Amino acid sequence: MADQSHSKPIHHREYEKKQHREEMKQQVLTFALMILFTLVAFGMVIMEVNSYFIIPTLIILAVVQVAFQLYYFMHMKNKGHDMVAVMMYGGAAVAALTIITFTSIIWW
């Protein structure tokens, strides 16, 4: 009887099971997409695709993979990670602006 007083209701346990199942599906799908992106990038490099096409494509694939890593595997989508996300995305924005600024200063 003491065990039942501290256990969660059945509907709450079922809801948690469903949430965990959905999260696992999302993580497996994301992992499969990241493997596919890596294989596509590797294939383009092996086939020696034109550098004017391959460089932007590789950068886009890398950015998408970083977003997947942060959002799904580092659990940035969960509650309580708002300030960490703001700091990380803010730092990424400052880094991107710095690179763009110095690139444009050097090339112009």
PDB file of C-alpha atoms in Angstrom:
ATOM      1  CA  MET A   1       0.000   0.000   0.000  1.00  0.00           C
ATOM      2  CA  ALA A   2       2.902   2.357   0.736  1.00  0.00           C
ATOM      3  CA  ASP A   3       4.202   1.850  -2.807  1.00  0.00           C
ATOM      4  CA  GLN A   4       0.963   3.079  -4.361  1.00  0.00           C
ATOM      5  CA  SER A   5       0.924   6.343  -2.396  1.00  0.00           C
ATOM      6  CA  HIS A   6       4.222   7.470  -3.978  1.00  0.00           C
ATOM      7  CA  SER A   7       3.704   6.079  -7.473  1.00  0.00           C
ATOM      8  CA  LYS A   8       2.418   8.162 -10.325  1.00  0.00           C
ATOM      9  CA  PRO A   9      -1.069   7.669 -11.726  1.00  0.00           C
ATOM     10  CA  ILE A  10      -1.325   5.251 -14.634  1.00  0.00           C
ATOM     11  CA  HIS A  11      -2.364   7.922 -17.149  1.00  0.00           C
ATOM     12  CA  HIS A  12       0.657  10.025 -16.192  1.00  0.00           C
ATOM     13  CA  ARG A  13       3.018   7.059 -16.673  1.00  0.00           C
ATOM     14  CA  GLU A  14       1.434   6.315 -20.054  1.00  0.00           C
ATOM     15  CA  TYR A  15       1.858   9.952 -21.075  1.00  0.00           C
ATOM     16  CA  GLU A  16       5.537   9.883 -20.069  1.00  0.00           C
ATOM     17  CA  LYS A  17       6.067   6.630 -22.000  1.00  0.00           C
ATOM     18  CA  LYS A  18       4.499   8.202 -25.081  1.00  0.00           C
ATOM     19  CA  GLN A  19       6.674  11.322 -24.724  1.00  0.00           C
ATOM     20  CA  HIS A  20       9.841   9.235 -24.364  1.00  0.00           C
ATOM     21  CA  ARG A  21       8.868   7.146 -27.385  1.00  0.00           C
ATOM     22  CA  GLU A  22       8.299  10.268 -29.500  1.00  0.00           C
ATOM     23  CA  GLU A  23      11.583  11.800 -28.355  1.00  0.00           C
ATOM     24  CA  MET A  24      13.441   8.602 -29.230  1.00  0.00           C
ATOM     25  CA  LYS A  25      11.864   8.579 -32.707  1.00  0.00           C
ATOM     26  CA  GLN A  26      12.975  12.179 -33.243  1.00  0.00           C
ATOM     27  CA  GLN A  27      16.505  11.428 -32.100  1.00  0.00           C
ATOM     28  CA  VAL A  28      16.818   8.352 -34.335  1.00  0.00           C
ATOM     29  CA  LEU A  29      15.443  10.280 -37.322  1.00  0.00           C
ATOM     30  CA  THR A  30      17.813  13.175 -36.641  1.00  0.00           C
ATOM     31  CA  PHE A  31      20.753  10.795 -36.302  1.00  0.00           C
ATOM     32  CA  ALA A  32      19.841   9.137 -39.620  1.00  0.00           C
ATOM     33  CA  LEU A  33      19.608  12.557 -41.313  1.00  0.00           C
ATOM     34  CA  MET A  34      23.010  13.571 -39.941  1.00  0.00           C
ATOM     35  CA  ILE A  35      24.553  10.344 -41.267  1.00  0.00           C
ATOM     36  CA  LEU A  36      22.901  11.009 -44.643  1.00  0.00           C
ATOM     37  CA  PHE A  37      24.240  14.592 -44.715  1.00  0.00           C
ATOM     38  CA  THR A  38      27.715  13.302 -43.885  1.00  0.00           C
ATOM     39  CA  LEU A  39      27.535  10.720 -46.673  1.00  0.00           C
ATOM     40  CA  VAL A  40      26.320  13.356 -49.146  1.00  0.00           C
ATOM     41  CA  ALA A  41      29.176  15.684 -48.186  1.00  0.00           C
ATOM     42  CA  PHE A  42      31.697  12.852 -48.376  1.00  0.00           C
ATOM     43  CA  GLY A  43      30.326  11.778 -51.764  1.00  0.00           C
ATOM     44  CA  MET A  44      30.592  15.296 -53.170  1.00  0.00           C
ATOM     45  CA  VAL A  45      34.206  15.535 -52.049  1.00  0.00           C
ATOM     46  CA  ILE A  46      35.056  12.090 -53.458  1.00  0.00           C
ATOM     47  CA  MET A  47      33.413  12.932 -56.804  1.00  0.00           C
ATOM     48  CA  GLU A  48      35.372  16.210 -56.924  1.00  0.00           C
ATOM     49  CA  VAL A  49      32.360  18.433 -57.462  1.00  0.00           C
ATOM     50  CA  ASN A  50      33.075  22.033 -58.531  1.00  0.00           C
ATOM     51  CA  SER A  51      34.412  24.040 -55.577  1.00  0.00           C
ATOM     52  CA  TYR A  52      31.990  26.931 -56.235  1.00  0.00           C
ATOM     53  CA  PHE A  53      29.146  24.530 -55.503  1.00  0.00           C
ATOM     54  CA  ILE A  54      30.691  22.262 -52.896  1.00  0.00           C
ATOM     55  CA  ILE A  55      31.957  24.879 -50.425  1.00  0.00           C
ATOM     56  CA  PRO A  56      28.579  26.587 -49.782  1.00  0.00           C
ATOM     57  CA  THR A  57      26.847  23.201 -49.746  1.00  0.00           C
ATOM     58  CA  LEU A  58      29.275  21.797 -47.172  1.00  0.00           C
ATOM     59  CA  ILE A  59      28.857  24.887 -45.006  1.00  0.00           C
ATOM     60  CA  ILE A  60      25.066  24.613 -45.149  1.00  0.00           C
ATOM     61  CA  LEU A  61      25.182  20.902 -44.298  1.00  0.00           C
ATOM     62  CA  ALA A  62      27.534  21.618 -41.382  1.00  0.00           C
ATOM     63  CA  VAL A  63      25.280  24.370 -40.010  1.00  0.00           C
ATOM     64  CA  VAL A  64      22.237  22.099 -40.241  1.00  0.00           C
ATOM     65  CA  GLN A  65      24.116  19.332 -38.438  1.00  0.00           C
ATOM     66  CA  VAL A  66      25.185  21.712 -35.662  1.00  0.00           C
ATOM     67  CA  ALA A  67      21.569  22.842 -35.277  1.00  0.00           C
ATOM     68  CA  PHE A  68      20.443  19.195 -35.052  1.00  0.00           C
ATOM     69  CA  GLN A  69      23.135  18.501 -32.450  1.00  0.00           C
ATOM     70  CA  LEU A  70      22.114  21.446 -30.309  1.00  0.00           C
ATOM     71  CA  TYR A  71      18.378  21.083 -30.678  1.00  0.00           C
ATOM     72  CA  TYR A  72      17.956  17.325 -30.304  1.00  0.00           C
ATOM     73  CA  PHE A  73      21.060  15.797 -28.731  1.00  0.00           C
ATOM     74  CA  MET A  74      21.954  18.656 -26.373  1.00  0.00           C
ATOM     75  CA  HIS A  75      18.244  19.029 -25.484  1.00  0.00           C
ATOM     76  CA  MET A  76      18.139  22.770 -26.211  1.00  0.00           C
ATOM     77  CA  LYS A  77      14.451  22.363 -27.053  1.00  0.00           C
ATOM     78  CA  ASN A  78      13.599  21.436 -23.465  1.00  0.00           C
ATOM     79  CA  LYS A  79      12.407  23.884 -20.866  1.00  0.00           C
ATOM     80  CA  GLY A  80      15.013  25.499 -18.656  1.00  0.00           C
ATOM     81  CA  HIS A  81      17.633  25.941 -21.362  1.00  0.00           C
ATOM     82  CA  ASP A  82      16.479  29.360 -22.516  1.00  0.00           C
ATOM     83  CA  MET A  83      19.389  31.421 -21.151  1.00  0.00           C
ATOM     84  CA  VAL A  84      21.963  28.897 -22.326  1.00  0.00           C
ATOM     85  CA  ALA A  85      20.400  28.954 -25.788  1.00  0.00           C
ATOM     86  CA  VAL A  86      20.403  32.770 -25.879  1.00  0.00           C
ATOM     87  CA  MET A  87      24.082  32.868 -24.915  1.00  0.00           C
ATOM     88  CA  MET A  88      25.084  30.201 -27.449  1.00  0.00           C
ATOM     89  CA  TYR A  89      23.111  31.698 -30.312  1.00  0.00           C
ATOM     90  CA  GLY A  90      24.291  35.190 -29.386  1.00  0.00           C
ATOM     91  CA  GLY A  91      27.900  34.002 -29.405  1.00  0.00           C
ATOM     92  CA  ALA A  92      27.376  32.316 -32.770  1.00  0.00           C
ATOM     93  CA  ALA A  93      25.850  35.530 -34.168  1.00  0.00           C
ATOM     94  CA  VAL A  94      28.775  37.640 -32.900  1.00  0.00           C
ATOM     95  CA  ALA A  95      31.256  35.136 -34.351  1.00  0.00           C
ATOM     96  CA  ALA A  96      29.475  35.165 -37.718  1.00  0.00           C
ATOM     97  CA  LEU A  97      29.367  38.962 -37.795  1.00  0.00           C
ATOM     98  CA  THR A  98      33.066  39.128 -36.900  1.00  0.00           C
ATOM     99  CA  ILE A  99      33.985  36.723 -39.687  1.00  0.00           C
ATOM    100  CA  ILE A 100      31.833  38.605 -42.198  1.00  0.00           C
ATOM    101  CA  THR A 101      33.298  41.942 -41.096  1.00  0.00           C
ATOM    102  CA  PHE A 102      36.926  40.881 -41.355  1.00  0.00           C
ATOM    103  CA  THR A 103      36.302  39.047 -44.613  1.00  0.00           C
ATOM    104  CA  SER A 104      34.726  42.110 -46.183  1.00  0.00           C
ATOM    105  CA  ILE A 105      37.511  44.387 -44.852  1.00  0.00           C
ATOM    106  CA  ILE A 106      40.211  42.129 -46.298  1.00  0.00           C
ATOM    107  CA  TRP A 107      38.553  41.565 -49.689  1.00  0.00           C
ATOM    108  CA  TRP A 108      37.433  45.174 -50.306  1.00  0.00           C
TER     109      TRP A 108
END
